[in-house]
PDB file of C-alpha atoms in Angstrom:
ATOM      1  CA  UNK A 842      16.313 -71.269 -42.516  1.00 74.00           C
ATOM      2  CA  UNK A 843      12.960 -71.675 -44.497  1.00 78.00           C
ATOM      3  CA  UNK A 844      11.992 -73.882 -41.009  1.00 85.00           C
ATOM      4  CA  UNK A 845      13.424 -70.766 -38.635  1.00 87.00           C
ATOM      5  CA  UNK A 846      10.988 -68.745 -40.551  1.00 90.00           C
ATOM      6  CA  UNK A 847       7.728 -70.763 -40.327  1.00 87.00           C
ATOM      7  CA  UNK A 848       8.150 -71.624 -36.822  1.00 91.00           C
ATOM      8  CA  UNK A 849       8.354 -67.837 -35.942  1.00 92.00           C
ATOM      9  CA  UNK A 850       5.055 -67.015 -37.997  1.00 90.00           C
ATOM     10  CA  UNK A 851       3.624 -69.998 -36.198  1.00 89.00           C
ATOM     11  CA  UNK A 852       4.800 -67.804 -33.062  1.00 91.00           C
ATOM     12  CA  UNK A 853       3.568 -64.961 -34.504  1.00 91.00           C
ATOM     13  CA  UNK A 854       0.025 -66.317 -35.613  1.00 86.00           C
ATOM     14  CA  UNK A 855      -0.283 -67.748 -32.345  1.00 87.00           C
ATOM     15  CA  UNK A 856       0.244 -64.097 -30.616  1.00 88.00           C
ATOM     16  CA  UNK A 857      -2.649 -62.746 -32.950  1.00 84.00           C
ATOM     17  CA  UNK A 858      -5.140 -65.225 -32.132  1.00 80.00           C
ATOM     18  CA  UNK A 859      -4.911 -64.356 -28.710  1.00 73.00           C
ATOM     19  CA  UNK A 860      -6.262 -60.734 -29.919  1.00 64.00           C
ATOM     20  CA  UNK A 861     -10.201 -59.709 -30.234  1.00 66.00           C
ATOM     21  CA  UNK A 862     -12.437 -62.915 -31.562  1.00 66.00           C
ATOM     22  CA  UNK A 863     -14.721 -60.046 -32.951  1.00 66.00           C
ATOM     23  CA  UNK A 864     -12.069 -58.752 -35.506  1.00 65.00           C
ATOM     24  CA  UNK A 865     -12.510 -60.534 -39.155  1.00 64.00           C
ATOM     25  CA  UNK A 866      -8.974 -60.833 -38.843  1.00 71.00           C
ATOM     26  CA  UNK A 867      -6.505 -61.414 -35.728  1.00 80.00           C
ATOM     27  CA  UNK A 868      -2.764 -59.930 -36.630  1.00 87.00           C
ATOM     28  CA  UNK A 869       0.586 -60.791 -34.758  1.00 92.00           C
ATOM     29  CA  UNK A 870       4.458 -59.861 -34.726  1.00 95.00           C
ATOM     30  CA  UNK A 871       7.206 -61.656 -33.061  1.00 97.00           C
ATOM     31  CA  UNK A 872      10.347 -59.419 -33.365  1.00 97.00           C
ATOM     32  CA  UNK A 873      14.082 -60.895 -32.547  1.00 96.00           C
ATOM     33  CA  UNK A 874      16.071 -58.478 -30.942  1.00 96.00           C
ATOM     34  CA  UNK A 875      19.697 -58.278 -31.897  1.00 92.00           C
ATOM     35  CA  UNK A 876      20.526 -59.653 -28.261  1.00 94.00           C
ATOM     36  CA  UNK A 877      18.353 -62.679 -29.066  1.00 94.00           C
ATOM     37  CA  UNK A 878      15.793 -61.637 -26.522  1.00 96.00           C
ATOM     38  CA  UNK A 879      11.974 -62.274 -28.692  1.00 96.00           C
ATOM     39  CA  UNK A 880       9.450 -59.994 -28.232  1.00 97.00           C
ATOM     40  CA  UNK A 881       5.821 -60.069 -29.347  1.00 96.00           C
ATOM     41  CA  UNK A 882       2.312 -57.502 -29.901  1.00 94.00           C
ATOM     42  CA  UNK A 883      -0.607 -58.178 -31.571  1.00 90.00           C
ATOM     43  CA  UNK A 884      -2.806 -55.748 -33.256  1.00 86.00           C
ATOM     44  CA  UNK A 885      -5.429 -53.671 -30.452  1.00 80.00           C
ATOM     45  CA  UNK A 886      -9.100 -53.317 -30.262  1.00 71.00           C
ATOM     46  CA  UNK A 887      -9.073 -49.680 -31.877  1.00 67.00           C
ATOM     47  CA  UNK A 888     -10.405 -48.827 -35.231  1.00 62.00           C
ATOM     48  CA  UNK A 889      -7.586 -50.549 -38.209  1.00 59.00           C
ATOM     49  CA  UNK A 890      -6.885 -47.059 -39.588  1.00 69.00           C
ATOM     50  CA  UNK A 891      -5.283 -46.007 -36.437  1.00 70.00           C
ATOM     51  CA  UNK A 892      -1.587 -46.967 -37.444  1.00 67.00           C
ATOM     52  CA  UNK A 893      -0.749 -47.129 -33.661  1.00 75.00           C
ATOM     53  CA  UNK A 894      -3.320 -49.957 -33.255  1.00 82.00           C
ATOM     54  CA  UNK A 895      -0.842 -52.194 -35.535  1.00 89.00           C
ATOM     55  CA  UNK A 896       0.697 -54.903 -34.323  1.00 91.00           C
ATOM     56  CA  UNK A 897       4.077 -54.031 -35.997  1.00 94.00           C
ATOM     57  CA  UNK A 898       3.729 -50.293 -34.203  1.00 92.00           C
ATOM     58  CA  UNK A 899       3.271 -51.954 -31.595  1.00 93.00           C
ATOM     59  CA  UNK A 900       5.817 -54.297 -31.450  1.00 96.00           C
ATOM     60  CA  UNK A 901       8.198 -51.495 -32.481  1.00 96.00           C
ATOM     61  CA  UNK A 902       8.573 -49.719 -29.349  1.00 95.00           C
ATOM     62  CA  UNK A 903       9.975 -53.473 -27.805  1.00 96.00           C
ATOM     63  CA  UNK A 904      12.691 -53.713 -30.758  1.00 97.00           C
ATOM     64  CA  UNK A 905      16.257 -52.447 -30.686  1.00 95.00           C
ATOM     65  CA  UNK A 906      18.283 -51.789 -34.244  1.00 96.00           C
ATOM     66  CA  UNK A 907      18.824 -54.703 -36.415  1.00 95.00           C
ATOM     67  CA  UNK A 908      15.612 -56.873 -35.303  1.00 96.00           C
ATOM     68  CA  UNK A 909      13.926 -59.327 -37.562  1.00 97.00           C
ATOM     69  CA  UNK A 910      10.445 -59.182 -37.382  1.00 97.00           C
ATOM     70  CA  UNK A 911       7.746 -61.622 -38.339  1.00 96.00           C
ATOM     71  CA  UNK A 912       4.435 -60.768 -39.046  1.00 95.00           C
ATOM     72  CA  UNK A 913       0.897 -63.129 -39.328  1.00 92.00           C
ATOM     73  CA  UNK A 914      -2.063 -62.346 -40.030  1.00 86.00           C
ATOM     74  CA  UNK A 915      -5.107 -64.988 -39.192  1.00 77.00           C
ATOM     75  CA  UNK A 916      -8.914 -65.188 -40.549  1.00 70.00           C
ATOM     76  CA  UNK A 917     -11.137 -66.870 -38.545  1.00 62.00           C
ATOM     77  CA  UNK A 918     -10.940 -69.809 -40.357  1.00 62.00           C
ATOM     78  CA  UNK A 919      -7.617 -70.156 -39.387  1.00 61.00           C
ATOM     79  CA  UNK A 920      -5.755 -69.644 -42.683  1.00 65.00           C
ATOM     80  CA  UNK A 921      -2.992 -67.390 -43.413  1.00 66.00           C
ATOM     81  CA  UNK A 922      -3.535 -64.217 -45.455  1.00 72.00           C
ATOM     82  CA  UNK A 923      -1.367 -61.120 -46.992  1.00 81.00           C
ATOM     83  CA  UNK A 924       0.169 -59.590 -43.924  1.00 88.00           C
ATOM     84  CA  UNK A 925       2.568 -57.085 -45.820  1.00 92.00           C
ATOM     85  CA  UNK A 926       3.192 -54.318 -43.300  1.00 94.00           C
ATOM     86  CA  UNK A 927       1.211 -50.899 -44.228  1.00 91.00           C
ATOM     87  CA  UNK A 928       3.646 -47.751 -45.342  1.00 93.00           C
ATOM     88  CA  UNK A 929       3.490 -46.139 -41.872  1.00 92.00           C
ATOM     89  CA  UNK A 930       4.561 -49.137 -40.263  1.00 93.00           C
ATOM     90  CA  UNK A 931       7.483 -49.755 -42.752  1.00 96.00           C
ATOM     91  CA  UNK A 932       8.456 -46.331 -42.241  1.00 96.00           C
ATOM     92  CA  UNK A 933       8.006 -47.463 -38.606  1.00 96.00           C
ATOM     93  CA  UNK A 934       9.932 -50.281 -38.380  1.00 97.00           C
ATOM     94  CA  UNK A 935      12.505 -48.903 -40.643  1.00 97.00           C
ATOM     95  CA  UNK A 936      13.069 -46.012 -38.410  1.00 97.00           C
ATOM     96  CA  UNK A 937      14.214 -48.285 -34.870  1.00 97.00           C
ATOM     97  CA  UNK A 938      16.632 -50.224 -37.331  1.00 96.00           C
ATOM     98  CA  UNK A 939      14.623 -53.460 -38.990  1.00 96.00           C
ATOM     99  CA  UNK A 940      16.811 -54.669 -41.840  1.00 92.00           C
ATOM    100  CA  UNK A 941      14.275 -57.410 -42.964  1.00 96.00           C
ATOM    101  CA  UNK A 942      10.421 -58.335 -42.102  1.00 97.00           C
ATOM    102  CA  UNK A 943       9.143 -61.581 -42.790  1.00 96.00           C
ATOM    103  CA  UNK A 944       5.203 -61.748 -43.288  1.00 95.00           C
ATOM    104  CA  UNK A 945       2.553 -64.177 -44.137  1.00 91.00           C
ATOM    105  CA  UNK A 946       0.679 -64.350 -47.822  1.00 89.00           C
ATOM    106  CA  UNK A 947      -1.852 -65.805 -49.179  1.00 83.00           C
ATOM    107  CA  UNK A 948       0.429 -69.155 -50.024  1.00 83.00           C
ATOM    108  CA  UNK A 949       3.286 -68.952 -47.411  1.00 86.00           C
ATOM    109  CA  UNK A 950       5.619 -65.579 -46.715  1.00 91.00           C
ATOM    110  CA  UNK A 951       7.296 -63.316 -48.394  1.00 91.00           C
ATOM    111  CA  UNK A 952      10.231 -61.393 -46.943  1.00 95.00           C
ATOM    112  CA  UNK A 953      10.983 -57.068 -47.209  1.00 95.00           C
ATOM    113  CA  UNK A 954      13.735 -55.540 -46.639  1.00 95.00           C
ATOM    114  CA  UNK A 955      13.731 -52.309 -45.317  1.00 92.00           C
TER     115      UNK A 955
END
């Protein structure tokens, strides 16, 4: 399992450095659907305060009840760093049916249930 988890926020921070080179920080989700279909968003160019601009907002509108989602977020040094979903996008996520988001910290992930 601990593999099936790593290799999806490898997925995930692989989505988010395909986002804006002039953010400090590049975020990703990778979602899997409860029909096993994977679906992916990064964070947008907007200002971070705009909770729509999230990756995990964004990835939302793509999920169906009882997705996992797995969220990265990358510096531009390439490490890992706390990616714990903000309250609106718990309350997000929570509301389309995620039982459990796994996201990156500062020394591997940590997962939420919701």
């Amino acid at each position: 399992m601990r593999n099936h988890v790593f290799s999806k926020l490898k997925h995930a921070a692989q989505i988010g450095q395909a986002g804006d080179p002039r953010r400090h920080f590049r975020l990703g989700a990778v979602g899997i659907r409860k029909d096993g279909k994977t679906v992916s968003a990064r964070n947008s160019p907007t200002p971070h305060r705009n909770p729509k601009a999230h990756a995990e907002a964004r990835l939302a509108r793509k999920l169906t009840p009882d997705s996992i989602v797995f969220v990265s977020r990358n510096l531009h040094n390439g490490d890992s760093a706390m990616s714990k979903p903000c309250k609106s996008c718990q309350r997000i996520l929570k509301s389309v049916g995620v039982k459990k988001v796994y996201y990156t910290t500062d020394y591997g992930f940590e997962v939420m249930s919701l």
